[in-house]
C-alpha atoms as a printed R data frame, in Angstrom:
    type eleno elety resid chain resno       x       y       z
1   ATOM     1    CA   MET     A     1 -17.631  14.968  -5.018
2   ATOM     2    CA   ARG     A     2 -16.242  11.584  -4.041
3   ATOM     3    CA   ILE     A     3 -17.224  12.081  -0.391
4   ATOM     4    CA   ALA     A     4 -20.774  12.931  -1.442
5   ATOM     5    CA   ALA     A     5 -20.952   9.868  -3.662
6   ATOM     6    CA   ARG     A     6 -19.862   7.650  -0.820
7   ATOM     7    CA   ALA     A     7 -22.543   9.097   1.432
8   ATOM     8    CA   ALA     A     8 -25.293   7.314  -0.446
9   ATOM     9    CA   GLY     A     9 -23.509   3.997  -0.078
10  ATOM    10    CA   PHE     A    10 -23.140   4.416   3.670
11  ATOM    11    CA   ALA     A    11 -26.528   5.984   4.385
12  ATOM    12    CA   ALA     A    12 -28.460   2.738   4.506
13  ATOM    13    CA   LEU     A    13 -26.152   1.551   7.259
14  ATOM    14    CA   ALA     A    14 -26.214   4.684   9.395
15  ATOM    15    CA   LEU     A    15 -28.346   3.024  12.040
16  ATOM    16    CA   VAL     A    16 -26.406  -0.065  13.080
17  ATOM    17    CA   CYS     A    17 -27.657  -2.336  15.810
18  ATOM    18    CA   ALA     A    18 -25.234  -2.220  18.715
19  ATOM    19    CA   ALA     A    19 -26.180  -5.505  20.356
20  ATOM    20    CA   PRO     A    20 -23.409  -7.496  22.051
21  ATOM    21    CA   ALA     A    21 -21.558  -9.972  19.863
22  ATOM    22    CA   ALA     A    22 -23.089 -13.429  19.582
23  ATOM    23    CA   ASN     A    23 -21.165 -16.706  19.600
24  ATOM    24    CA   ALA     A    24 -18.713 -17.540  16.832
25  ATOM    25    CA   GLU     A    25 -18.300 -13.987  15.589
26  ATOM    26    CA   LYS     A    26 -15.920 -12.949  12.810
27  ATOM    27    CA   LEU     A    27 -13.723  -9.891  13.126
28  ATOM    28    CA   THR     A    28 -13.501  -7.731   9.982
29  ATOM    29    CA   VAL     A    29  -9.879  -7.087   8.966
30  ATOM    30    CA   THR     A    30  -9.078  -5.521   5.600
31  ATOM    31    CA   GLN     A    31  -6.825  -7.690   3.423
32  ATOM    32    CA   TYR     A    32  -6.376 -10.313   6.152
33  ATOM    33    CA   GLY     A    33  -3.929 -13.013   5.102
34  ATOM    34    CA   ARG     A    34  -2.836 -10.931   2.122
35  ATOM    35    CA   ILE     A    35  -0.767  -8.134   3.627
36  ATOM    36    CA   VAL     A    36   1.839  -8.590   6.347
37  ATOM    37    CA   ALA     A    37   0.240  -5.940   8.567
38  ATOM    38    CA   THR     A    38  -2.476  -8.473   9.430
39  ATOM    39    CA   LEU     A    39  -0.044 -11.081  10.779
40  ATOM    40    CA   PRO     A    40  -0.785 -10.321  14.477
41  ATOM    41    CA   TRP     A    41  -4.411 -11.357  13.961
42  ATOM    42    CA   ALA     A    42  -3.271 -14.703  12.566
43  ATOM    43    CA   VAL     A    43  -1.051 -15.057  15.648
44  ATOM    44    CA   ALA     A    44  -4.038 -14.252  17.883
45  ATOM    45    CA   LEU     A    45  -6.154 -16.945  16.222
46  ATOM    46    CA   GLU     A    46  -3.378 -19.529  16.275
47  ATOM    47    CA   HIS     A    47  -2.757 -19.067  19.994
48  ATOM    48    CA   GLY     A    48  -6.352 -18.788  21.134
49  ATOM    49    CA   MET     A    49  -5.995 -15.223  22.353
50  ATOM    50    CA   PHE     A    50  -9.619 -14.331  21.636
51  ATOM    51    CA   LYS     A    51 -10.881 -17.216  23.749
52  ATOM    52    CA   GLU     A    52  -8.477 -16.365  26.569
53  ATOM    53    CA   ALA     A    53  -9.883 -12.826  26.549
54  ATOM    54    CA   GLY     A    54 -13.435 -14.158  26.851
55  ATOM    55    CA   LEU     A    55 -14.340 -13.288  23.259
56  ATOM    56    CA   ASP     A    56 -16.437 -15.573  21.060
57  ATOM    57    CA   ILE     A    57 -14.474 -14.760  17.911
58  ATOM    58    CA   ASP     A    58 -13.354 -17.758  15.893
59  ATOM    59    CA   GLY     A    59 -12.238 -16.236  12.613
60  ATOM    60    CA   ILE     A    60 -11.476 -13.217  10.480
61  ATOM    61    CA   THR     A    61 -13.508 -11.775   7.626
62  ATOM    62    CA   ALA     A    62 -10.958 -10.568   5.090
63  ATOM    63    CA   GLY     A    63 -12.490  -7.356   3.834
64  ATOM    64    CA   ALA     A    64 -11.651  -6.351   0.279
65  ATOM    65    CA   GLY     A    65 -10.845  -2.821   1.351
66  ATOM    66    CA   GLY     A    66 -12.317   0.654   1.035
67  ATOM    67    CA   GLY     A    67 -15.973   1.379   1.603
68  ATOM    68    CA   THR     A    68 -16.870  -2.282   1.080
69  ATOM    69    CA   SER     A    69 -15.055  -3.276   4.267
70  ATOM    70    CA   VAL     A    70 -16.690  -0.426   6.198
71  ATOM    71    CA   ARG     A    71 -20.127  -1.572   5.072
72  ATOM    72    CA   ASN     A    72 -19.355  -5.208   5.867
73  ATOM    73    CA   MET     A    73 -18.231  -4.307   9.368
74  ATOM    74    CA   LEU     A    74 -21.290  -2.166  10.027
75  ATOM    75    CA   ALA     A    75 -23.626  -4.868   8.747
76  ATOM    76    CA   SER     A    76 -22.195  -7.472  11.115
77  ATOM    77    CA   SER     A    77 -23.345  -8.089  14.679
78  ATOM    78    CA   LEU     A    78 -19.803  -7.231  15.776
79  ATOM    79    CA   PRO     A    79 -19.194  -3.728  14.376
80  ATOM    80    CA   VAL     A    80 -15.510  -3.651  15.253
81  ATOM    81    CA   GLY     A    81 -12.775  -4.030  12.680
82  ATOM    82    CA   GLU     A    82  -9.413  -3.058  11.244
83  ATOM    83    CA   LEU     A    83  -9.930  -1.014   8.111
84  ATOM    84    CA   SER     A    84  -8.328   1.362   5.648
85  ATOM    85    CA   THR     A    85  -7.874   4.749   7.299
86  ATOM    86    CA   THR     A    86  -8.907   6.610   4.160
87  ATOM    87    CA   ALA     A    87 -12.177   4.663   3.973
88  ATOM    88    CA   VAL     A    88 -12.873   5.393   7.642
89  ATOM    89    CA   VAL     A    89 -12.159   9.111   7.213
90  ATOM    90    CA   ALA     A    90 -14.473   9.205   4.203
91  ATOM    91    CA   ALA     A    91 -17.226   7.459   6.166
92  ATOM    92    CA   ILE     A    92 -16.866   9.812   9.139
93  ATOM    93    CA   ARG     A    93 -17.078  12.812   6.826
94  ATOM    94    CA   THR     A    94 -20.412  11.543   5.521
95  ATOM    95    CA   GLY     A    95 -21.749  11.565   9.066
96  ATOM    96    CA   MET     A    96 -21.209   7.933  10.012
97  ATOM    97    CA   PRO     A    97 -20.949   7.641  13.832
98  ATOM    98    CA   LEU     A    98 -17.572   5.876  13.865
99  ATOM    99    CA   LYS     A    99 -14.665   6.051  16.283
100 ATOM   100    CA   ILE     A   100 -11.065   5.149  15.502
101 ATOM   101    CA   ILE     A   101  -9.681   3.227  18.488
102 ATOM   102    CA   TRP     A   102  -6.232   1.874  17.540
103 ATOM   103    CA   THR     A   103  -3.547   2.050  14.865
104 ATOM   104    CA   ALA     A   104  -2.601  -1.229  13.180
105 ATOM   105    CA   SER     A   105   0.373   0.078  11.219
106 ATOM   106    CA   ASP     A   106   1.894   3.459  10.484
107 ATOM   107    CA   HIS     A   107   4.546   2.160   8.086
108 ATOM   108    CA   VAL     A   108   3.680   1.538   4.465
109 ATOM   109    CA   GLY     A   109   5.828  -1.584   4.410
110 ATOM   110    CA   GLU     A   110   7.491  -3.033   1.370
111 ATOM   111    CA   LEU     A   111   5.501  -1.100  -1.255
112 ATOM   112    CA   ALA     A   112   7.861  -0.012  -4.022
113 ATOM   113    CA   TRP     A   113   8.046   0.990  -7.664
114 ATOM   114    CA   ALA     A   114  10.059  -1.260  -9.937
115 ATOM   115    CA   VAL     A   115  11.308  -1.354 -13.508
116 ATOM   116    CA   LYS     A   116  12.512  -4.103 -15.794
117 ATOM   117    CA   PRO     A   117  16.185  -5.010 -15.467
118 ATOM   118    CA   GLY     A   118  18.271  -3.265 -18.108
119 ATOM   119    CA   SER     A   119  15.716  -0.493 -18.594
120 ATOM   120    CA   GLY     A   120  18.263   2.245 -17.974
121 ATOM   121    CA   ILE     A   121  16.028   3.696 -15.248
122 ATOM   122    CA   ALA     A   122  17.899   3.981 -11.968
123 ATOM   123    CA   SER     A   123  15.763   6.387  -9.926
124 ATOM   124    CA   ILE     A   124  12.448   8.182  -9.819
125 ATOM   125    CA   LYS     A   125  14.066  11.138 -11.605
126 ATOM   126    CA   ASP     A   126  14.642   8.942 -14.657
127 ATOM   127    CA   LEU     A   127  10.872   8.627 -15.096
128 ATOM   128    CA   VAL     A   128  10.585  12.105 -16.641
129 ATOM   129    CA   GLY     A   129   8.719  11.798 -19.941
130 ATOM   130    CA   ARG     A   130   7.733   8.195 -19.178
131 ATOM   131    CA   LYS     A   131   4.708   6.391 -17.762
132 ATOM   132    CA   ALA     A   132   4.393   5.056 -14.212
133 ATOM   133    CA   GLY     A   133   1.566   2.903 -12.924
134 ATOM   134    CA   TYR     A   134  -0.358   2.653  -9.659
135 ATOM   135    CA   THR     A   135  -3.146   0.277  -8.697
136 ATOM   136    CA   ASN     A   136  -6.485   2.118  -8.569
137 ATOM   137    CA   PRO     A   137  -7.775   5.710  -8.444
138 ATOM   138    CA   LYS     A   138  -7.711   7.248  -4.924
139 ATOM   139    CA   SER     A   139  -5.660   4.283  -3.663
140 ATOM   140    CA   THR     A   140  -2.672   4.373  -1.329
141 ATOM   141    CA   THR     A   141  -0.452   3.701  -4.343
142 ATOM   142    CA   GLU     A   142  -1.776   6.762  -6.182
143 ATOM   143    CA   MET     A   143  -1.308   8.877  -3.049
144 ATOM   144    CA   ILE     A   144   2.268   7.711  -2.527
145 ATOM   145    CA   LEU     A   145   3.222   8.117  -6.193
146 ATOM   146    CA   ARG     A   146   1.861  11.663  -6.362
147 ATOM   147    CA   ILE     A   147   3.552  12.616  -3.080
148 ATOM   148    CA   ALA     A   148   6.882  11.152  -4.239
149 ATOM   149    CA   LEU     A   149   6.751  12.967  -7.570
150 ATOM   150    CA   ALA     A   150   5.829  16.231  -5.855
151 ATOM   151    CA   LYS     A   151   8.752  15.946  -3.425
152 ATOM   152    CA   GLU     A   152  11.100  15.482  -6.390
153 ATOM   153    CA   ASN     A   153   9.521  18.428  -8.280
154 ATOM   154    CA   LEU     A   154   8.333  16.029 -10.963
155 ATOM   155    CA   THR     A   155   4.599  16.744 -10.875
156 ATOM   156    CA   GLY     A   156   3.299  16.862 -14.442
157 ATOM   157    CA   LYS     A   157   6.576  15.529 -15.826
158 ATOM   158    CA   VAL     A   158   5.629  11.846 -15.459
159 ATOM   159    CA   GLU     A   159   2.426  10.353 -16.851
160 ATOM   160    CA   ILE     A   160   0.762   8.254 -14.175
161 ATOM   161    CA   LEU     A   161  -1.864   5.638 -14.941
162 ATOM   162    CA   ALA     A   162  -4.277   3.457 -12.948
163 ATOM   163    CA   MET     A   163  -3.594  -0.192 -13.742
164 ATOM   164    CA   GLY     A   164  -6.459  -1.861 -11.880
165 ATOM   165    CA   GLY     A   165  -4.376  -3.712  -9.298
166 ATOM   166    CA   LEU     A   166  -0.910  -4.975  -8.455
167 ATOM   167    CA   GLY     A   167  -1.114  -7.903 -10.882
168 ATOM   168    CA   PRO     A   168  -2.225  -5.821 -13.878
169 ATOM   169    CA   ALA     A   169   0.481  -3.256 -13.069
170 ATOM   170    CA   LEU     A   170   3.174  -5.907 -13.290
171 ATOM   171    CA   THR     A   171   1.680  -7.241 -16.519
172 ATOM   172    CA   ALA     A   172   1.739  -3.755 -18.013
173 ATOM   173    CA   LEU     A   173   5.340  -3.359 -16.879
174 ATOM   174    CA   ALA     A   174   6.349  -6.671 -18.452
175 ATOM   175    CA   GLN     A   175   4.657  -5.674 -21.739
176 ATOM   176    CA   GLY     A   176   6.305  -2.275 -21.810
177 ATOM   177    CA   ALA     A   177   3.058  -0.327 -21.446
178 ATOM   178    CA   ILE     A   178   4.536   1.502 -18.449
179 ATOM   179    CA   ALA     A   179   8.125   2.177 -17.452
180 ATOM   180    CA   ALA     A   180   7.583   1.610 -13.718
181 ATOM   181    CA   GLY     A   181   4.955  -0.200 -11.695
182 ATOM   182    CA   THR     A   182   4.005  -1.069  -8.134
183 ATOM   183    CA   LEU     A   183   5.613  -4.077  -6.475
184 ATOM   184    CA   ASN     A   184   5.293  -5.715  -3.061
185 ATOM   185    CA   ASP     A   185   5.818  -8.986  -1.241
186 ATOM   186    CA   PRO     A   186   6.010 -11.894  -1.552
187 ATOM   187    CA   LEU     A   187   7.092 -11.426  -5.182
188 ATOM   188    CA   MET     A   188   9.551  -8.670  -4.303
189 ATOM   189    CA   THR     A   189  11.525 -10.884  -1.922
190 ATOM   190    CA   LEU     A   190  11.080 -14.265  -3.568
191 ATOM   191    CA   GLU     A   191  11.850 -13.244  -7.169
192 ATOM   192    CA   PRO     A   192  14.230 -10.271  -6.834
193 ATOM   193    CA   LYS     A   193  15.988 -10.818 -10.176
194 ATOM   194    CA   LYS     A   194  12.811 -10.090 -12.121
195 ATOM   195    CA   PHE     A   195  12.735  -6.411 -11.137
196 ATOM   196    CA   ASP     A   196  14.905  -3.433 -10.279
197 ATOM   197    CA   ILE     A   197  13.454  -1.296  -7.502
198 ATOM   198    CA   ILE     A   198  13.867   2.441  -8.103
199 ATOM   199    CA   PHE     A   199  12.229   3.659  -4.886
200 ATOM   200    CA   TYR     A   200  10.366   2.474  -1.817
201 ATOM   201    CA   ALA     A   201   7.247   4.273  -0.647
202 ATOM   202    CA   HIS     A   202   8.643   4.759   2.860
203 ATOM   203    CA   GLN     A   203  11.524   6.819   1.454
204 ATOM   204    CA   TYR     A   204   9.011   9.580   0.767
205 ATOM   205    CA   VAL     A   205   6.422   8.860   3.449
206 ATOM   206    CA   PRO     A   206   8.261   7.502   6.536
207 ATOM   207    CA   LYS     A   207   5.059   7.426   8.592
208 ATOM   208    CA   PHE     A   208   1.714   6.580   6.995
209 ATOM   209    CA   SER     A   209  -1.092   5.371   9.283
210 ATOM   210    CA   TRP     A   210  -2.968   3.518   6.585
211 ATOM   211    CA   SER     A   211  -4.778   0.917   8.738
212 ATOM   212    CA   VAL     A   212  -6.740   1.539  11.935
213 ATOM   213    CA   GLY     A   213  -9.137  -0.147  14.328
214 ATOM   214    CA   VAL     A   214 -12.644   1.243  14.329
215 ATOM   215    CA   THR     A   215 -16.084   0.723  15.847
216 ATOM   216    CA   THR     A   216 -19.348   2.628  16.119
217 ATOM   217    CA   GLN     A   217 -19.878   5.175  18.857
218 ATOM   218    CA   ASP     A   218 -22.991   3.299  20.002
219 ATOM   219    CA   PHE     A   219 -21.306  -0.100  20.204
220 ATOM   220    CA   ALA     A   220 -18.367   1.333  22.147
221 ATOM   221    CA   ALA     A   221 -20.719   3.020  24.608
222 ATOM   222    CA   LYS     A   222 -22.891  -0.055  25.169
223 ATOM   223    CA   ASN     A   223 -20.185  -2.738  25.000
224 ATOM   224    CA   PRO     A   224 -16.976  -1.209  26.357
225 ATOM   225    CA   LYS     A   225 -15.726  -4.532  27.768
226 ATOM   226    CA   ILE     A   226 -15.950  -6.226  24.365
227 ATOM   227    CA   VAL     A   227 -14.174  -3.350  22.647
228 ATOM   228    CA   GLN     A   228 -11.502  -3.232  25.350
229 ATOM   229    CA   ALA     A   229 -10.916  -6.973  25.046
230 ATOM   230    CA   ILE     A   230 -10.429  -6.735  21.269
231 ATOM   231    CA   VAL     A   231  -8.005  -3.813  21.624
232 ATOM   232    CA   ASP     A   232  -6.097  -5.766  24.274
233 ATOM   233    CA   VAL     A   233  -5.919  -8.882  22.081
234 ATOM   234    CA   HIS     A   234  -4.523  -6.776  19.243
235 ATOM   235    CA   ARG     A   235  -1.842  -5.273  21.483
236 ATOM   236    CA   ARG     A   236  -0.950  -8.658  22.974
237 ATOM   237    CA   ALA     A   237  -0.711 -10.258  19.513
238 ATOM   238    CA   VAL     A   238   1.541  -7.474  18.244
239 ATOM   239    CA   GLU     A   239   3.822  -7.780  21.278
240 ATOM   240    CA   PHE     A   240   3.925 -11.573  20.820
241 ATOM   241    CA   THR     A   241   4.809 -11.151  17.128
242 ATOM   242    CA   TYR     A   242   7.778  -8.950  17.993
243 ATOM   243    CA   ALA     A   243   8.964 -11.148  20.865
244 ATOM   244    CA   ASN     A   244   8.573 -14.535  19.128
245 ATOM   245    CA   ARG     A   245   9.873 -14.257  15.588
246 ATOM   246    CA   ASP     A   246  10.240 -17.999  15.037
247 ATOM   247    CA   ASP     A   247   6.654 -18.670  16.056
248 ATOM   248    CA   ALA     A   248   5.364 -15.723  14.019
249 ATOM   249    CA   ALA     A   249   7.179 -17.055  10.944
250 ATOM   250    CA   LYS     A   250   5.433 -20.412  11.366
251 ATOM   251    CA   VAL     A   251   2.058 -18.683  11.580
252 ATOM   252    CA   TYR     A   252   2.867 -16.562   8.528
253 ATOM   253    CA   ALA     A   253   3.884 -19.605   6.502
254 ATOM   254    CA   LYS     A   254   0.667 -21.397   7.466
255 ATOM   255    CA   THR     A   255  -1.720 -18.495   6.871
256 ATOM   256    CA   TRP     A   256  -0.096 -17.097   3.726
257 ATOM   257    CA   GLU     A   257   0.497 -20.600   2.360
258 ATOM   258    CA   VAL     A   258   4.211 -20.178   1.723
259 ATOM   259    CA   SER     A   259   7.135 -22.329   2.802
260 ATOM   260    CA   ARG     A   260   8.890 -21.699   6.090
261 ATOM   261    CA   ASP     A   261  12.036 -20.805   4.155
262 ATOM   262    CA   GLU     A   262  10.087 -18.181   2.220
263 ATOM   263    CA   ALA     A   263   8.585 -16.784   5.417
264 ATOM   264    CA   ASP     A   264  12.075 -16.444   6.900
265 ATOM   265    CA   LYS     A   265  13.137 -14.419   3.856
266 ATOM   266    CA   ILE     A   266  10.095 -12.134   3.849
267 ATOM   267    CA   LEU     A   267   9.574 -11.166   7.484
268 ATOM   268    CA   PRO     A   268  12.890  -9.782   8.844
269 ATOM   269    CA   LYS     A   269  12.584  -6.369   7.195
270 ATOM   270    CA   TYR     A   270   9.152  -5.841   8.765
271 ATOM   271    CA   TYR     A   271  10.745  -6.117  12.176
272 ATOM   272    CA   ASP     A   272  13.374  -3.586  11.150
273 ATOM   273    CA   TRP     A   273  10.611  -1.222  10.011
274 ATOM   274    CA   LYS     A   274   8.572  -1.781  13.188
275 ATOM   275    CA   HIS     A   275   5.722  -2.427  10.807
276 ATOM   276    CA   TRP     A   276   3.112  -3.393  13.400
277 ATOM   277    CA   SER     A   277   1.734  -0.855  15.848
278 ATOM   278    CA   ALA     A   278   0.568  -1.987  19.280
279 ATOM   279    CA   GLY     A   279  -2.259   0.513  18.994
280 ATOM   280    CA   GLU     A   280  -0.698   3.908  19.673
281 ATOM   281    CA   PHE     A   281  -1.249   6.719  17.186
282 ATOM   282    CA   SER     A   282   1.316   8.724  15.211
283 ATOM   283    CA   LYS     A   283   0.383  12.326  14.461
284 ATOM   284    CA   GLU     A   284   2.886  12.314  11.604
285 ATOM   285    CA   GLY     A   285   1.394   9.140  10.160
286 ATOM   286    CA   LEU     A   286  -2.178  10.407  10.449
287 ATOM   287    CA   ASP     A   287  -1.364  13.751   8.858
288 ATOM   288    CA   ALA     A   288   0.347  11.929   5.985
289 ATOM   289    CA   ILE     A   289  -2.972  10.175   5.324
290 ATOM   290    CA   LEU     A   290  -4.743  13.525   5.025
291 ATOM   291    CA   GLU     A   291  -2.012  14.805   2.697
292 ATOM   292    CA   GLY     A   292  -2.457  11.731   0.543
293 ATOM   293    CA   MET     A   293  -6.236  12.163   0.415
294 ATOM   294    CA   ARG     A   294  -5.815  15.783  -0.616
295 ATOM   295    CA   VAL     A   295  -3.368  15.085  -3.446
296 ATOM   296    CA   VAL     A   296  -5.808  12.628  -5.032
297 ATOM   297    CA   GLY     A   297  -8.789  14.936  -4.564
298 ATOM   298    CA   ASP     A   298 -10.422  12.822  -1.873
299 ATOM   299    CA   LEU     A   299 -10.355  15.514   0.825
300 ATOM   300    CA   ASP     A   300 -11.062  19.184   0.274
301 ATOM   301    CA   GLY     A   301 -11.307  20.502   3.807
302 ATOM   302    CA   PRO     A   302 -10.030  20.089   7.352
303 ATOM   303    CA   PHE     A   303 -10.352  16.912   9.381
304 ATOM   304    CA   ASP     A   304 -10.120  16.878  13.170
305 ATOM   305    CA   TRP     A   305  -8.407  13.712  14.384
306 ATOM   306    CA   SER     A   306  -9.165  14.550  18.021
307 ATOM   307    CA   LYS     A   307 -12.899  14.209  17.305
308 ATOM   308    CA   ALA     A   308 -12.520  11.034  15.251
309 ATOM   309    CA   ILE     A   309 -10.218   9.149  17.626
310 ATOM   310    CA   ASP     A   310 -11.076   7.613  20.993
311 ATOM   311    CA   GLN     A   311  -7.912   6.717  22.909
312 ATOM   312    CA   SER     A   312  -9.731   5.615  26.072
313 ATOM   313    CA   PHE     A   313  -9.176   1.919  25.229
314 ATOM   314    CA   LEU     A   314  -5.398   2.390  25.054
315 ATOM   315    CA   PRO     A   315  -3.075   2.445  28.072
316 ATOM   316    CA   GLU     A   316  -2.422   6.017  29.202
317 ATOM   317    CA   SER     A   317   1.237   5.607  28.287
318 ATOM   318    CA   LYS     A   318   0.216   4.952  24.652
319 ATOM   319    CA   ARG     A   319  -1.957   8.059  24.240
320 ATOM   320    CA   ILE     A   320  -0.858  11.186  22.396
321 ATOM   321    CA   LYS     A   321  -2.034  14.789  22.291
322 ATOM   322    CA   PHE     A   322  -3.670  16.216  19.175
């Protein structure tokens, strides 16, 4: 049902012009400057990596996520972007001629569920008979919450509710409308005394390839050098981010508009998690995406990753077998 509904939204964009990118292009990156997974792109801009690669890209379009970001990317003269994997899978299932060409992150990061201090709730098992919130229907947060409850044999024992976003979820938590709600950075790290975390998403889903690079089949075929250059910039920026933590922290502070001290508090755990992928794919992380889509009713059949993914732009050493 949901896949069919999305088809109408994508149909008008099925025939995308695959002309080479013009000057001063913008690269579409979902939630750029909002989530830490997009930090390598900020590093690439700060250090002129696009220009060094011969690309006329001078900025990032921060897609809002989901099908909107897919449509925005397809409508641009540079149909290459970093988007939500679930939105890309949905688009491909409607017949959109897309190819997934790199993984941006296969770790769900700092996403957690929190309660108010003194609530008496110490773990996910204490949520039985209570209400827990997630952001929006069919979202990553709904997927993770349902998977976590299922793994603890708590399906149907906890009432779960869509809150409409991270902010509204925290408001509902503060008002007592829900017992537990979604929490992430920077609030998680910068104001730790306001919440008690009862579980992290990655405890239940260690690998979750939620963000991928994508382009159209036609653009990749007609402009392989442009696509290759973008993939290479992404890999170089990720490697730079890992190798130059001090510099990356400065870029984070500038782009996210936080202090350097705050950046130094937020970023270390992302290095421990190996949050950024240099492009290679994780079969475990991809399959976790499909599991998540199934538990929220967004996927009712098989999906062949080998047909959706083009690894030809990755170094041979980074390619996997499906």
